[in-house]
mmCIF file of C-alpha atoms in Angstrom:
data_model
loop_
_atom_site.group_PDB
_atom_site.id
_atom_site.type_symbol
_atom_site.label_atom_id
_atom_site.label_comp_id
_atom_site.label_asym_id
_atom_site.label_seq_id
_atom_site.Cartn_x
_atom_site.Cartn_y
_atom_site.Cartn_z
ATOM 1 C CA ASN A 12 42.259 72.654 -18.633
ATOM 2 C CA ARG A 13 44.713 69.766 -19.069
ATOM 3 C CA ILE A 14 44.331 66.051 -18.789
ATOM 4 C CA THR A 15 45.956 64.290 -15.824
ATOM 5 C CA LYS A 16 48.625 61.595 -15.930
ATOM 6 C CA LYS A 17 46.231 59.291 -14.040
ATOM 7 C CA GLU A 18 43.600 59.657 -16.798
ATOM 8 C CA VAL A 19 46.214 59.065 -19.522
ATOM 9 C CA ASP A 20 47.591 56.008 -17.714
ATOM 10 C CA LYS A 21 44.063 54.588 -17.424
ATOM 11 C CA PHE A 22 43.544 54.949 -21.202
ATOM 12 C CA ILE A 23 46.959 53.525 -22.102
ATOM 13 C CA ASN A 24 46.518 50.590 -19.723
ATOM 14 C CA SER A 25 43.129 49.848 -21.309
ATOM 15 C CA GLN A 26 44.851 49.211 -24.640
ATOM 16 C CA ARG A 27 45.581 45.495 -25.099
ATOM 17 C CA THR A 28 48.446 46.298 -27.465
ATOM 18 C CA PHE A 29 50.501 47.628 -24.540
ATOM 19 C CA THR A 30 50.302 44.367 -22.602
ATOM 20 C CA ALA A 31 53.172 43.136 -24.801
ATOM 21 C CA THR A 32 56.685 43.617 -23.498
ATOM 22 C CA GLY A 33 59.870 44.799 -25.095
ATOM 23 C CA PRO A 34 61.701 48.067 -25.665
ATOM 24 C CA GLU A 35 59.561 49.131 -28.655
ATOM 25 C CA TYR A 36 56.378 48.883 -26.596
ATOM 26 C CA THR A 37 57.878 50.718 -23.610
ATOM 27 C CA LYS A 38 59.148 53.498 -25.891
ATOM 28 C CA THR A 39 55.818 53.765 -27.710
ATOM 29 C CA LYS A 40 53.814 53.770 -24.480
ATOM 30 C CA LYS A 41 55.939 56.671 -23.164
ATOM 31 C CA ALA A 42 55.590 58.564 -26.456
ATOM 32 C CA PHE A 43 51.787 58.173 -26.383
ATOM 33 C CA GLU A 44 51.762 59.368 -22.786
ATOM 34 C CA ASP A 45 53.745 62.514 -23.648
ATOM 35 C CA VAL A 46 51.543 63.351 -26.637
ATOM 36 C CA LEU A 47 48.252 62.758 -24.786
ATOM 37 C CA LEU A 48 49.417 64.836 -21.811
ATOM 38 C CA SER A 49 50.032 67.773 -24.155
ATOM 39 C CA MET A 50 46.320 67.945 -25.105
ATOM 40 C CA SER A 51 43.514 69.912 -23.522
ATOM 41 C CA LYS A 52 40.882 67.836 -21.721
ATOM 42 C CA GLN A 53 38.416 68.409 -24.595
ATOM 43 C CA GLU A 54 40.975 67.327 -27.246
ATOM 44 C CA TYR A 55 41.924 64.285 -25.157
ATOM 45 C CA LYS A 56 38.308 63.161 -24.813
ATOM 46 C CA LYS A 57 37.703 63.518 -28.554
ATOM 47 C CA ALA A 58 40.953 61.766 -29.485
ATOM 48 C CA THR A 59 40.544 58.786 -27.161
ATOM 49 C CA LYS A 60 36.795 58.168 -27.388
ATOM 50 C CA ASN A 61 36.371 54.671 -28.885
ATOM 51 C CA LEU A 62 40.040 54.665 -29.968
ATOM 52 C CA ILE A 63 41.859 51.361 -30.404
ATOM 53 C CA LEU A 64 45.642 51.366 -30.729
ATOM 54 C CA THR A 65 47.427 48.611 -32.612
ATOM 55 C CA VAL A 66 51.174 48.824 -32.129
ATOM 56 C CA LEU A 67 53.322 46.270 -33.953
ATOM 57 C CA HIS A 68 56.994 45.762 -33.303
ATOM 58 C CA GLU A 69 59.321 45.853 -36.281
ATOM 59 C CA GLY A 70 59.238 42.553 -38.109
ATOM 60 C CA ALA A 71 55.664 41.675 -37.093
ATOM 61 C CA PHE A 72 53.443 40.897 -40.056
ATOM 62 C CA GLY A 73 50.176 41.068 -38.207
ATOM 63 C CA GLN A 74 48.443 41.064 -34.897
ATOM 64 C CA MET A 75 44.988 39.873 -33.875
ATOM 65 C CA MET A 76 43.397 41.118 -30.693
ATOM 66 C CA HIS A 77 40.025 40.471 -29.094
ATOM 67 C CA MET A 78 38.274 43.729 -28.218
ATOM 68 C CA LYS A 79 35.255 44.373 -26.068
ATOM 69 C CA SER A 80 32.146 45.540 -27.874
ATOM 70 C CA ILE A 81 32.172 49.253 -28.641
ATOM 71 C CA ARG A 82 29.057 51.306 -29.210
ATOM 72 C CA GLY A 83 29.109 53.903 -31.939
ATOM 73 C CA LYS A 84 31.881 54.963 -34.268
ATOM 74 C CA TYR A 85 35.373 53.907 -33.351
ATOM 75 C CA LYS A 86 38.845 54.739 -34.613
ATOM 76 C CA ILE A 87 41.925 52.567 -34.996
ATOM 77 C CA ILE A 88 45.505 53.806 -35.136
ATOM 78 C CA GLN A 89 47.965 51.184 -36.332
ATOM 79 C CA LEU A 90 51.692 51.819 -35.989
ATOM 80 C CA THR A 91 54.670 49.700 -36.869
ATOM 81 C CA VAL A 92 57.537 50.846 -34.677
ATOM 82 C CA PRO A 93 61.058 50.390 -36.071
ATOM 83 C CA LYS A 94 63.641 49.621 -33.383
ATOM 84 C CA ASP A 95 65.784 52.598 -34.410
ATOM 85 C CA ILE A 96 63.039 55.250 -34.496
ATOM 86 C CA PRO A 97 64.109 58.326 -32.516
ATOM 87 C CA ILE A 98 61.683 59.170 -29.721
ATOM 88 C CA ASN A 99 61.006 62.665 -31.140
ATOM 89 C CA VAL A 100 60.048 61.139 -34.502
ATOM 90 C CA LEU A 101 57.779 58.590 -32.795
ATOM 91 C CA LYS A 102 56.065 61.359 -30.812
ATOM 92 C CA TYR A 103 55.539 63.341 -34.011
ATOM 93 C CA VAL A 104 54.024 60.301 -35.786
ATOM 94 C CA ILE A 105 51.675 59.659 -32.854
ATOM 95 C CA ALA A 106 50.661 63.336 -32.619
ATOM 96 C CA HIS A 107 50.146 63.485 -36.407
ATOM 97 C CA GLU A 108 47.924 60.376 -36.373
ATOM 98 C CA LEU A 109 45.934 61.772 -33.440
ATOM 99 C CA GLY A 110 45.539 64.929 -35.544
ATOM 100 C CA HIS A 111 43.743 62.738 -38.077
ATOM 101 C CA VAL A 112 41.489 61.505 -35.264
ATOM 102 C CA MET A 113 40.547 65.138 -34.545
ATOM 103 C CA GLN A 114 39.409 65.499 -38.190
ATOM 104 C CA ASN A 115 36.648 62.966 -37.509
ATOM 105 C CA ARG A 116 36.648 61.522 -41.041
ATOM 106 C CA ASN A 117 38.763 59.597 -43.538
ATOM 107 C CA TRP A 118 40.729 61.083 -46.421
ATOM 108 C CA ARG A 119 38.950 61.638 -49.730
ATOM 109 C CA GLU A 120 40.697 62.105 -53.054
ATOM 110 C CA LYS A 121 39.425 65.693 -53.391
ATOM 111 C CA ASP A 122 41.255 66.535 -50.129
ATOM 112 C CA GLY A 123 44.674 66.256 -51.752
ATOM 113 C CA ASN A 124 47.247 67.043 -49.061
ATOM 114 C CA LYS A 125 44.863 69.180 -46.970
ATOM 115 C CA LEU A 126 44.226 66.590 -44.241
ATOM 116 C CA GLU A 127 47.938 65.772 -43.951
ATOM 117 C CA GLU A 128 48.752 69.455 -43.471
ATOM 118 C CA ASP A 129 45.942 69.773 -40.918
ATOM 119 C CA ALA A 130 47.252 66.734 -39.000
ATOM 120 C CA ASP A 131 50.688 68.393 -38.985
ATOM 121 C CA ARG A 132 49.095 71.549 -37.510
ATOM 122 C CA TRP A 133 47.552 69.489 -34.705
ATOM 123 C CA ALA A 134 50.905 67.811 -34.004
ATOM 124 C CA LYS A 135 52.632 71.206 -33.907
ATOM 125 C CA LYS A 136 49.916 72.621 -31.612
ATOM 126 C CA TRP A 137 50.627 69.848 -29.113
ATOM 127 C CA GLY A 138 54.379 70.524 -29.284
ATOM 128 C CA PHE A 139 55.464 67.875 -31.806
ATOM 129 C CA PRO A 140 56.206 69.723 -35.078
ATOM 130 C CA ARG A 141 57.459 68.212 -38.310
ATOM 131 C CA THR A 142 61.157 69.051 -37.922
ATOM 132 C CA ASN A 143 64.013 68.363 -40.342
ATOM 133 C CA VAL A 144 64.884 65.278 -38.264
ATOM 134 C CA VAL A 145 61.305 64.016 -38.659
ATOM 135 C CA GLU A 146 61.290 64.858 -42.373
ATOM 136 C CA ASN A 147 64.589 63.064 -43.025
ATOM 137 C CA TYR A 148 63.645 59.986 -41.000
ATOM 138 C CA THR A 149 60.196 59.600 -42.567
ATOM 139 C CA LYS A 150 61.644 59.988 -46.075
ATOM 140 C CA LYS A 151 64.308 57.384 -45.372
ATOM 141 C CA HIS A 152 61.977 54.911 -43.631
ATOM 142 C CA HIS A 153 58.571 55.652 -45.131
ATOM 143 C CA ASN A 154 57.847 51.966 -45.805
ATOM 144 C CA LYS A 155 58.347 51.132 -42.119
ATOM 145 C CA LEU A 156 55.972 53.753 -40.720
ATOM 146 C CA SER A 157 52.203 54.018 -40.755
ATOM 147 C CA TYR A 158 52.578 57.683 -41.668
ATOM 148 C CA THR A 159 53.343 58.574 -45.258
ATOM 149 C CA ARG A 160 52.720 61.990 -46.742
ATOM 150 C CA ARG A 161 50.231 61.909 -49.621
ATOM 151 C CA GLN A 162 51.637 63.130 -52.913
ATOM 152 C CA LYS A 163 50.098 66.305 -54.316
#
């Protein structure tokens, strides 16, 4: 039971961060669409419930957005998108971060690398594995990305 493109478009268009223009936003919007469309309906509902996306273009130091009131627990994914990020790496980063959403809690020191590995499993399940290209890019650009692997 898969999610429809219409449902994904409705969620993406509800995100104020995607009202900005420019190639980084277009690329990121498409990457989010591809990742969300790879989920089951149940996974999609869990991942997007009360989710706020904050996407910053490379070189932005901050962004403030007014959000409507949300009831209950909410989640925020913040990404800084380098201009040169390959689309497959961006999709992996998005899928990995949505894997953290599926965990339904924040990292604790006793977790070590367990939650990172679990987020990688979610990304792989949805068709966006941690490839050598992803590994090399994230190592080279780790300060530019929201995703950094925790040290064991």
